[in-house]
Amino acid sequence: MSRTSDRPTVLAEAATEPPVAVWRALRRPVRFLLSWWPWRCWAYLGSGCVLGYAVLLTLAVCLGLGLLLAPAGVGLLLLTAAVAGAVPLGRLERRRLRFAETARVGDPHTSLGGAGAGAWLRTRLRERATWRELGYAALLGTVFGPAGFGIIALLAFSLILLSTPVIVWAIAPDTVMLIPGNPVDGLPEALGGTAVGAAGLVVTAYAGALVAGAQVKAVRLLLGPREDDDRVLELTRSRVRLVDAFEAERRRIERDLHDGAQQQLVALSMTLGLAELELRQVPQAAGGAALVGRARAEAKRALAQLRDLVRGIHPQVLTDHGLAAAVAELVERHPVPVQVDLDVPRLPEPVEIAAYFTVTEALTNAAKHSGATRIEVTGRVERGRLALTVTDDGRGGADPGAGAGLAGLADRVAMLEGRLVVSSPVGGPTELRVVVPCSG
């Protein structure tokens, strides 16, 4: 309940945007000039100027060559690189914002939990935040970069004017001209340049604060999380909670069957056994004893089927000893020889459950449809991800979309931000591979 109740608070905070700190400081102009704010704004705009021109050059090259070379296929890679490159730029800009803003801007992207490069790229290209970051990159290169350059150029010119008396003294007796054709004669005119330079510093401080504040607003708008992004994230979390609730309900059904119906069938079988013994002692009741014996055999078969059903809902060995032990117990009852090579530690419960039922579904399909004579199950944890592969030497030609089993597994794996891949060419072999982040 705490996770559910916390989320509306986050949305409320996102809806009420805090005021821009540098603009708030401008409300007291004199105190602003005597504070560190002008220097922070100049540092922010100066570093943004250099970064902006680098971004502009990169975008021009990638987009220009990308469009030009698109028919050859190479251009698509350049265009994709330009879009994907906006993601680290956005991360850098959110960190660089600390120069001119006290409130932090959150990351609008969803966490991928150690996904591979391909999964990372596919996910980022589908997110709206990535395309907003690309728009900000264009804005930085064409608007904020040149604006920052103008502020820094004015700052440099004002500092030169401010130091006019020192310059005149340093290069004397040579002539110094602040205005072309009008040499500076003596200290009074040099002090005039100092006054103009001081006024230029004041103008530069206020102008820099206005431009920096505008860039802060743009960063918040384009690089920060939005309410619609939060709703998408909340939808994902809701689906995860739904899967968790389904798993809890399935465990409850398993417990009720184990403690209720299974025990009643055991008691029924024992009662029928006692009744059969009593009837066999009466010669006239031989037919009744035979019927009771048949009923007892049916009760035993129902009990065996119920035990298999309970074990299939959630094997206790999976909870107690982990994935490797559960798969080892599973293959002992499988009609096709299975070679198991699972070198995995204890994993988070959702990951173990998804992996176990993936193996179960693959083994069931191989036994029913593939005509396989040999199956291999391998699994490793690599770079924080579980990589699980089930391969059989059957006839192949499996259609993952034909049944609900693999589709359900794919949905479960997707909830854990993993992926499920099925390769089954006609003639075989069939390979089912699952990669799941172990942070789940």
Short mmCIF file of C-alpha atoms in Angstrom, two decimals:
data_model
loop_
_atom_site.label_atom_id
_atom_site.label_comp_id
_atom_site.label_asym_id
_atom_site.label_seq_id
_atom_site.Cartn_x
_atom_site.Cartn_y
_atom_site.Cartn_z
CA MET A 1 0.00 0.00 0.00
CA SER A 2 2.87 2.37 0.68
CA ARG A 3 4.10 2.28 -2.92
CA THR A 4 0.60 2.99 -4.21
CA SER A 5 0.02 5.88 -1.84
CA ASP A 6 3.42 7.48 -2.47
CA ARG A 7 2.90 7.92 -6.21
CA PRO A 8 0.19 10.66 -6.15
CA THR A 9 2.55 12.71 -3.98
CA VAL A 10 5.20 12.53 -6.67
CA LEU A 11 2.69 13.59 -9.31
CA ALA A 12 1.61 16.52 -7.19
CA GLU A 13 5.19 17.63 -6.76
CA ALA A 14 5.82 17.32 -10.51
CA ALA A 15 2.75 19.43 -11.25
CA THR A 16 3.96 22.29 -8.99
CA GLU A 17 7.18 23.48 -10.60
CA PRO A 18 9.49 25.39 -8.23
CA PRO A 19 10.49 28.93 -9.28
CA VAL A 20 13.78 29.42 -11.10
CA ALA A 21 16.38 30.13 -8.42
CA VAL A 22 18.40 32.68 -10.40
CA TRP A 23 15.28 34.65 -11.31
CA ARG A 24 14.23 34.59 -7.68
CA ALA A 25 17.66 36.03 -6.75
CA LEU A 26 17.16 38.82 -9.33
CA ARG A 27 14.29 40.21 -7.26
CA ARG A 28 16.98 41.85 -5.10
CA PRO A 29 19.23 43.41 -7.77
CA VAL A 30 21.93 44.83 -5.49
CA ARG A 31 22.28 41.68 -3.40
CA PHE A 32 22.34 39.68 -6.64
CA LEU A 33 25.36 41.65 -7.92
CA LEU A 34 27.26 41.06 -4.67
CA SER A 35 26.52 37.32 -4.57
CA TRP A 36 28.00 34.36 -6.41
CA TRP A 37 25.04 34.18 -8.77
CA PRO A 38 26.57 36.24 -11.63
CA TRP A 39 29.67 34.05 -11.59
CA ARG A 40 27.58 30.89 -11.56
CA CYS A 41 25.54 32.13 -14.52
CA TRP A 42 28.67 33.06 -16.45
CA ALA A 43 30.19 29.65 -15.77
CA TYR A 44 26.95 27.97 -16.87
CA LEU A 45 26.66 29.97 -20.07
CA GLY A 46 30.37 29.76 -20.87
CA SER A 47 30.49 25.97 -20.62
CA GLY A 48 27.18 25.78 -22.50
CA CYS A 49 28.62 27.92 -25.28
CA VAL A 50 31.45 25.46 -25.93
CA LEU A 51 29.13 22.46 -25.59
CA GLY A 52 26.47 24.09 -27.79
CA TYR A 53 28.78 24.58 -30.75
CA ALA A 54 30.09 21.01 -30.42
CA VAL A 55 26.49 19.72 -30.39
CA LEU A 56 25.58 21.89 -33.38
CA LEU A 57 28.52 20.56 -35.37
CA THR A 58 27.72 16.95 -34.43
CA LEU A 59 24.04 17.31 -35.34
CA ALA A 60 24.90 18.97 -38.64
CA VAL A 61 27.28 16.16 -39.60
CA CYS A 62 25.08 13.28 -38.43
CA LEU A 63 21.81 14.62 -39.82
CA GLY A 64 23.31 15.95 -43.04
CA LEU A 65 25.30 12.84 -43.88
CA GLY A 66 22.53 10.64 -42.52
CA LEU A 67 19.95 12.05 -44.89
CA LEU A 68 22.44 12.03 -47.75
CA LEU A 69 23.54 8.42 -47.19
CA ALA A 70 20.15 7.04 -46.10
CA PRO A 71 19.58 5.16 -49.39
CA ALA A 72 22.85 3.28 -48.81
CA GLY A 73 21.84 2.21 -45.29
CA VAL A 74 24.81 3.88 -43.60
CA GLY A 75 22.81 7.06 -43.13
CA LEU A 76 20.30 5.27 -40.92
CA LEU A 77 23.10 4.44 -38.51
CA LEU A 78 24.14 8.09 -38.39
CA LEU A 79 20.56 9.23 -37.81
CA THR A 80 20.13 6.66 -35.05
CA ALA A 81 23.41 7.78 -33.48
CA ALA A 82 22.23 11.39 -33.52
CA VAL A 83 19.02 10.47 -31.68
CA ALA A 84 20.72 8.13 -29.22
CA GLY A 85 23.43 10.70 -28.52
CA ALA A 86 20.81 13.06 -27.15
CA VAL A 87 20.36 10.77 -24.13
CA PRO A 88 23.86 11.24 -22.62
CA LEU A 89 23.66 14.92 -23.56
CA GLY A 90 20.48 15.23 -21.52
CA ARG A 91 22.17 13.49 -18.59
CA LEU A 92 25.09 15.93 -18.82
CA GLU A 93 22.80 18.96 -19.02
CA ARG A 94 20.83 17.85 -15.95
CA ARG A 95 24.11 17.68 -14.03
CA ARG A 96 25.45 20.95 -15.47
CA LEU A 97 22.25 22.67 -14.38
CA ARG A 98 23.66 22.83 -10.83
CA PHE A 99 25.64 25.90 -11.91
CA ALA A 100 22.47 27.97 -12.27
CA GLU A 101 19.77 26.10 -10.33
CA THR A 102 19.43 24.68 -6.84
CA ALA A 103 16.49 22.33 -7.55
CA ARG A 104 17.51 19.12 -9.28
CA VAL A 105 15.78 17.84 -12.41
CA GLY A 106 14.97 14.12 -12.37
CA ASP A 107 15.74 11.57 -15.04
CA PRO A 108 12.68 11.03 -17.29
CA HIS A 109 13.87 7.65 -18.55
CA THR A 110 12.86 4.28 -17.14
CA SER A 111 15.60 2.16 -15.59
CA LEU A 112 16.64 -0.79 -17.74
CA GLY A 113 18.45 -2.75 -15.02
CA GLY A 114 21.55 -3.71 -16.96
CA ALA A 115 19.90 -4.42 -20.32
CA GLY A 116 22.11 -4.99 -23.36
CA ALA A 117 22.95 -2.36 -25.94
CA GLY A 118 20.24 -3.49 -28.34
CA ALA A 119 17.50 -3.50 -25.71
CA TRP A 120 18.70 -0.13 -24.40
CA LEU A 121 18.57 1.42 -27.88
CA ARG A 122 15.12 0.00 -28.71
CA THR A 123 13.69 1.23 -25.42
CA ARG A 124 15.20 4.69 -25.68
CA LEU A 125 13.99 5.20 -29.24
CA ARG A 126 10.44 4.41 -28.10
CA GLU A 127 10.50 6.90 -25.23
CA ARG A 128 9.17 10.42 -25.71
CA ALA A 129 11.87 11.77 -23.40
CA THR A 130 14.56 10.81 -25.93
CA TRP A 131 12.96 12.90 -28.67
CA ARG A 132 12.51 15.84 -26.30
CA GLU A 133 16.24 15.56 -25.53
CA LEU A 134 16.97 15.68 -29.26
CA GLY A 135 14.87 18.84 -29.50
CA TYR A 136 16.83 20.35 -26.62
CA ALA A 137 20.10 19.47 -28.37
CA ALA A 138 18.97 21.45 -31.41
CA LEU A 139 17.90 24.33 -29.17
CA LEU A 140 21.24 24.29 -27.34
CA GLY A 141 23.20 24.41 -30.58
CA THR A 142 21.16 27.11 -32.31
CA VAL A 143 19.87 29.35 -29.49
CA PHE A 144 21.47 28.92 -26.09
CA GLY A 145 24.98 28.30 -27.41
CA PRO A 146 25.12 31.54 -29.44
CA ALA A 147 23.36 33.44 -26.62
CA GLY A 148 25.97 32.20 -24.17
CA PHE A 149 28.72 33.21 -26.57
CA GLY A 150 27.27 36.72 -26.75
CA ILE A 151 27.16 37.00 -22.97
CA ILE A 152 30.74 35.76 -22.58
CA ALA A 153 31.97 38.10 -25.35
CA LEU A 154 30.30 41.05 -23.61
CA LEU A 155 31.84 39.94 -20.32
CA ALA A 156 35.31 39.77 -21.85
CA PHE A 157 34.94 43.22 -23.45
CA SER A 158 33.68 44.70 -20.16
CA LEU A 159 36.67 43.28 -18.28
CA ILE A 160 39.02 44.81 -20.85
CA LEU A 161 37.36 48.21 -20.43
CA LEU A 162 37.47 47.85 -16.67
CA SER A 163 41.21 47.37 -16.77
CA THR A 164 41.86 50.35 -19.10
CA PRO A 165 44.07 52.31 -16.63
CA VAL A 166 46.27 49.25 -16.11
CA ILE A 167 46.55 48.71 -19.85
CA VAL A 168 47.43 52.38 -20.47
CA TRP A 169 50.06 52.27 -17.74
CA ALA A 170 51.50 48.94 -18.96
CA ILE A 171 52.01 49.94 -22.59
CA ALA A 172 52.95 53.60 -22.07
CA PRO A 173 54.27 55.62 -23.89
CA ASP A 174 52.46 53.80 -26.73
CA THR A 175 48.99 55.00 -27.64
CA VAL A 176 45.83 53.19 -26.54
CA MET A 177 42.57 53.72 -28.45
CA LEU A 178 39.27 52.58 -26.97
CA ILE A 179 37.45 54.06 -29.97
CA PRO A 180 39.19 53.85 -33.35
CA GLY A 181 40.79 57.20 -34.19
CA ASN A 182 40.47 58.58 -30.61
CA PRO A 183 43.56 57.83 -28.51
CA VAL A 184 43.30 57.82 -24.72
CA ASP A 185 45.08 60.84 -23.31
CA GLY A 186 45.79 60.46 -19.64
CA LEU A 187 44.18 58.85 -16.64
CA PRO A 188 40.77 60.66 -16.74
CA GLU A 189 39.87 59.16 -20.11
CA ALA A 190 41.15 55.75 -18.94
CA LEU A 191 38.86 55.97 -15.90
CA GLY A 192 36.01 56.68 -18.30
CA GLY A 193 36.69 53.32 -19.91
CA THR A 194 36.68 51.74 -16.47
CA ALA A 195 33.23 53.23 -15.79
CA VAL A 196 31.90 51.89 -19.05
CA GLY A 197 33.40 48.48 -18.26
CA ALA A 198 31.79 48.44 -14.81
CA ALA A 199 28.41 49.28 -16.37
CA GLY A 200 29.00 46.52 -18.90
CA LEU A 201 29.64 44.04 -16.08
CA VAL A 202 26.34 44.99 -14.46
CA VAL A 203 24.47 44.58 -17.74
CA THR A 204 26.26 41.28 -18.39
CA ALA A 205 25.34 39.98 -14.93
CA TYR A 206 21.64 40.74 -15.37
CA ALA A 207 21.55 39.56 -18.99
CA GLY A 208 23.38 36.36 -18.05
CA ALA A 209 20.85 35.69 -15.29
CA LEU A 210 17.93 36.16 -17.71
CA VAL A 211 19.44 33.85 -20.34
CA ALA A 212 20.49 31.25 -17.74
CA GLY A 213 16.99 31.30 -16.24
CA ALA A 214 15.46 30.78 -19.68
CA GLN A 215 17.75 27.80 -20.24
CA VAL A 216 16.77 26.39 -16.84
CA LYS A 217 13.12 26.56 -17.90
CA ALA A 218 13.96 24.79 -21.16
CA VAL A 219 15.84 22.04 -19.29
CA ARG A 220 12.90 21.50 -16.97
CA LEU A 221 10.45 21.40 -19.86
CA LEU A 222 12.43 19.18 -22.23
CA LEU A 223 14.82 17.16 -20.06
CA GLY A 224 12.80 16.56 -16.91
CA PRO A 225 10.07 14.00 -16.18
CA ARG A 226 6.54 14.86 -17.18
CA GLU A 227 3.23 13.80 -15.73
CA ASP A 228 2.46 11.63 -18.76
CA ASP A 229 5.85 9.91 -18.35
CA ASP A 230 5.00 9.29 -14.69
CA ARG A 231 1.69 7.78 -15.72
CA VAL A 232 3.43 5.43 -18.14
CA LEU A 233 5.84 4.44 -15.37
CA GLU A 234 2.93 4.00 -12.96
CA LEU A 235 1.15 1.85 -15.56
CA THR A 236 4.22 -0.36 -15.80
CA ARG A 237 4.43 -0.62 -12.04
CA SER A 238 0.71 -1.39 -11.90
CA ARG A 239 1.22 -4.26 -14.33
CA VAL A 240 4.09 -5.53 -12.20
CA ARG A 241 1.91 -5.34 -9.11
CA LEU A 242 -0.80 -7.20 -11.02
CA VAL A 243 1.66 -9.99 -11.85
CA ASP A 244 2.75 -10.09 -8.21
CA ALA A 245 -0.87 -10.28 -7.08
CA PHE A 246 -1.54 -13.08 -9.55
CA GLU A 247 1.50 -14.97 -8.25
CA ALA A 248 0.31 -14.51 -4.65
CA GLU A 249 -3.15 -15.78 -5.58
CA ARG A 250 -1.66 -18.79 -7.33
CA ARG A 251 0.42 -19.57 -4.26
CA ARG A 252 -2.74 -19.33 -2.13
CA ILE A 253 -4.54 -21.80 -4.41
CA GLU A 254 -1.56 -24.12 -4.19
CA ARG A 255 -1.60 -23.95 -0.40
CA ASP A 256 -5.36 -24.59 -0.25
CA LEU A 257 -5.07 -27.59 -2.55
CA HIS A 258 -2.12 -28.99 -0.60
CA ASP A 259 -3.62 -28.50 2.84
CA GLY A 260 -7.26 -29.08 1.92
CA ALA A 261 -8.25 -31.20 -1.07
CA GLN A 262 -5.05 -33.27 -1.09
CA GLN A 263 -5.39 -34.22 2.58
CA GLN A 264 -9.05 -35.09 2.07
CA LEU A 265 -8.15 -37.41 -0.82
CA VAL A 266 -5.52 -39.08 1.35
CA ALA A 267 -8.11 -39.61 4.09
CA LEU A 268 -10.63 -40.92 1.52
CA SER A 269 -8.09 -43.38 0.13
CA MET A 270 -7.30 -44.68 3.62
CA THR A 271 -10.99 -45.01 4.47
CA LEU A 272 -11.65 -46.93 1.25
CA GLY A 273 -8.70 -49.18 2.03
CA LEU A 274 -10.14 -50.03 5.47
CA ALA A 275 -13.57 -50.61 3.94
CA GLU A 276 -12.06 -52.97 1.36
CA LEU A 277 -10.35 -54.99 4.10
CA GLU A 278 -13.62 -55.28 6.04
CA LEU A 279 -15.59 -56.36 2.97
CA ARG A 280 -13.07 -59.01 1.97
CA GLN A 281 -13.67 -60.74 5.28
CA VAL A 282 -17.34 -61.24 4.32
CA PRO A 283 -17.73 -63.91 1.58
CA GLN A 284 -21.09 -62.55 0.44
CA ALA A 285 -19.58 -59.05 -0.14
CA ALA A 286 -16.90 -59.97 -2.67
CA GLY A 287 -18.48 -57.80 -5.37
CA GLY A 288 -18.68 -54.83 -3.04
CA ALA A 289 -15.02 -55.26 -2.09
CA ALA A 290 -14.06 -55.18 -5.76
CA LEU A 291 -16.01 -51.94 -6.28
CA VAL A 292 -14.41 -50.36 -3.22
CA GLY A 293 -10.98 -51.42 -4.52
CA ARG A 294 -11.68 -49.75 -7.84
CA ALA A 295 -12.83 -46.60 -6.02
CA ARG A 296 -9.63 -46.67 -3.97
CA ALA A 297 -7.53 -46.93 -7.14
CA GLU A 298 -9.39 -43.98 -8.66
CA ALA A 299 -8.80 -41.97 -5.50
CA LYS A 300 -5.07 -42.74 -5.72
CA ARG A 301 -4.95 -41.62 -9.35
CA ALA A 302 -6.82 -38.41 -8.48
CA LEU A 303 -4.37 -37.83 -5.63
CA ALA A 304 -1.41 -38.31 -7.97
CA GLN A 305 -2.89 -35.88 -10.50
CA LEU A 306 -3.59 -33.37 -7.76
CA ARG A 307 0.01 -33.63 -6.54
CA ASP A 308 1.27 -33.02 -10.06
CA LEU A 309 -1.07 -30.03 -10.32
CA VAL A 310 0.15 -28.57 -7.03
CA ARG A 311 3.76 -29.14 -8.02
CA GLY A 312 3.11 -27.41 -11.35
CA ILE A 313 1.53 -24.36 -9.73
CA HIS A 314 4.67 -23.59 -7.75
CA PRO A 315 7.19 -26.26 -6.78
CA GLN A 316 8.29 -26.00 -3.17
CA VAL A 317 11.84 -26.94 -4.15
CA LEU A 318 12.04 -23.71 -6.16
CA THR A 319 11.37 -21.68 -3.03
CA ASP A 320 13.61 -23.78 -0.79
CA HIS A 321 16.60 -24.56 -3.00
CA GLY A 322 16.44 -22.34 -6.08
CA LEU A 323 16.25 -22.68 -9.85
CA ALA A 324 18.91 -25.35 -10.42
CA ALA A 325 17.35 -27.78 -7.93
CA ALA A 326 13.82 -27.17 -9.27
CA VAL A 327 14.90 -27.81 -12.88
CA ALA A 328 16.80 -30.95 -11.80
CA GLU A 329 13.63 -32.30 -10.17
CA LEU A 330 11.60 -31.36 -13.24
CA VAL A 331 13.80 -33.23 -15.75
CA GLU A 332 13.72 -36.43 -13.65
CA ARG A 333 10.06 -36.88 -14.63
CA HIS A 334 10.48 -35.81 -18.26
CA PRO A 335 10.04 -38.52 -20.94
CA VAL A 336 12.85 -37.10 -23.14
CA PRO A 337 16.49 -37.17 -21.93
CA VAL A 338 17.47 -33.69 -20.74
CA GLN A 339 21.01 -32.47 -20.18
CA VAL A 340 21.12 -29.66 -17.62
CA ASP A 341 23.97 -27.18 -17.22
CA LEU A 342 22.75 -24.51 -14.81
CA ASP A 343 25.47 -22.61 -12.99
CA VAL A 344 23.41 -19.95 -11.24
CA PRO A 345 23.23 -18.68 -7.65
CA ARG A 346 20.01 -17.91 -5.81
CA LEU A 347 18.18 -15.22 -7.77
CA PRO A 348 15.32 -12.85 -6.92
CA GLU A 349 12.06 -14.76 -6.68
CA PRO A 350 10.36 -13.19 -9.75
CA VAL A 351 13.41 -14.05 -11.88
CA GLU A 352 13.49 -17.66 -10.64
CA ILE A 353 9.76 -18.10 -11.23
CA ALA A 354 9.95 -16.71 -14.78
CA ALA A 355 12.98 -18.88 -15.58
CA TYR A 356 11.41 -22.03 -14.12
CA PHE A 357 8.17 -21.73 -16.04
CA THR A 358 10.12 -20.93 -19.19
CA VAL A 359 11.93 -24.25 -18.85
CA THR A 360 8.65 -26.00 -18.02
CA GLU A 361 6.90 -24.63 -21.10
CA ALA A 362 9.86 -25.44 -23.35
CA LEU A 363 10.12 -29.03 -22.08
CA THR A 364 6.37 -29.54 -22.41
CA ASN A 365 6.35 -28.28 -26.00
CA ALA A 366 9.36 -30.41 -26.88
CA ALA A 367 7.72 -33.56 -25.52
CA LYS A 368 4.34 -32.93 -27.15
CA HIS A 369 5.15 -31.45 -30.54
CA SER A 370 8.80 -31.56 -31.57
CA GLY A 371 9.60 -35.27 -31.60
CA ALA A 372 12.91 -34.44 -29.94
CA THR A 373 15.25 -37.15 -28.68
CA ARG A 374 17.55 -34.85 -26.71
CA ILE A 375 17.11 -31.53 -24.89
CA GLU A 376 19.71 -29.20 -23.40
CA VAL A 377 19.09 -26.60 -20.70
CA THR A 378 21.88 -24.12 -20.00
CA GLY A 379 21.95 -21.03 -17.82
CA ARG A 380 24.49 -18.48 -16.65
CA VAL A 381 24.48 -15.11 -14.91
CA GLU A 382 26.42 -12.69 -17.09
CA ARG A 383 26.88 -8.99 -16.29
CA GLY A 384 23.97 -8.98 -13.88
CA ARG A 385 21.59 -10.81 -16.23
CA LEU A 386 20.32 -14.38 -16.30
CA ALA A 387 20.80 -15.93 -19.75
CA LEU A 388 18.78 -19.16 -20.03
CA THR A 389 18.65 -21.33 -23.15
CA VAL A 390 16.57 -24.46 -23.88
CA THR A 391 17.47 -26.33 -27.10
CA ASP A 392 15.97 -29.50 -28.56
CA ASP A 393 16.84 -31.53 -31.67
CA GLY A 394 13.25 -31.89 -32.82
CA ARG A 395 11.65 -31.14 -36.16
CA GLY A 396 11.34 -27.39 -35.51
CA GLY A 397 8.76 -25.17 -37.15
CA ALA A 398 7.33 -23.99 -33.82
CA ASP A 399 5.09 -20.92 -33.97
CA PRO A 400 5.43 -18.80 -30.82
CA GLY A 401 2.18 -17.00 -31.60
CA ALA A 402 0.11 -20.15 -31.98
CA GLY A 403 -0.45 -20.75 -28.26
CA ALA A 404 -0.89 -18.77 -25.09
CA GLY A 405 1.95 -20.45 -23.20
CA LEU A 406 4.92 -18.68 -24.78
CA ALA A 407 2.95 -15.44 -25.12
CA GLY A 408 2.26 -15.48 -21.38
CA LEU A 409 5.92 -16.18 -20.67
CA ALA A 410 6.94 -13.30 -22.93
CA ASP A 411 4.61 -10.97 -21.01
CA ARG A 412 6.06 -12.12 -17.69
CA VAL A 413 9.62 -11.66 -18.94
CA ALA A 414 8.72 -8.23 -20.33
CA MET A 415 7.48 -7.20 -16.88
CA LEU A 416 10.98 -7.95 -15.61
CA GLU A 417 12.46 -5.84 -18.45
CA GLY A 418 13.88 -8.93 -20.11
CA ARG A 419 13.35 -10.57 -23.48
CA LEU A 420 12.35 -13.98 -24.81
CA VAL A 421 13.55 -15.15 -28.23
CA VAL A 422 12.39 -18.31 -30.02
CA SER A 423 14.30 -19.71 -32.99
CA SER A 424 12.68 -22.73 -34.62
CA PRO A 425 13.45 -23.21 -38.34
CA VAL A 426 11.75 -26.07 -40.14
CA GLY A 427 13.86 -29.16 -39.61
CA GLY A 428 15.15 -27.90 -36.27
CA PRO A 429 16.70 -27.32 -33.92
CA THR A 430 14.42 -25.25 -31.71
CA GLU A 431 16.06 -22.80 -29.33
CA LEU A 432 14.27 -20.77 -26.69
CA ARG A 433 16.41 -18.09 -25.03
CA VAL A 434 15.50 -15.82 -22.14
CA VAL A 435 17.58 -12.91 -20.84
CA VAL A 436 16.33 -11.31 -17.62
CA PRO A 437 18.02 -8.67 -15.45
CA CYS A 438 18.73 -10.13 -12.01
CA SER A 439 17.70 -6.90 -10.32
CA GLY A 440 14.07 -8.02 -10.59
#
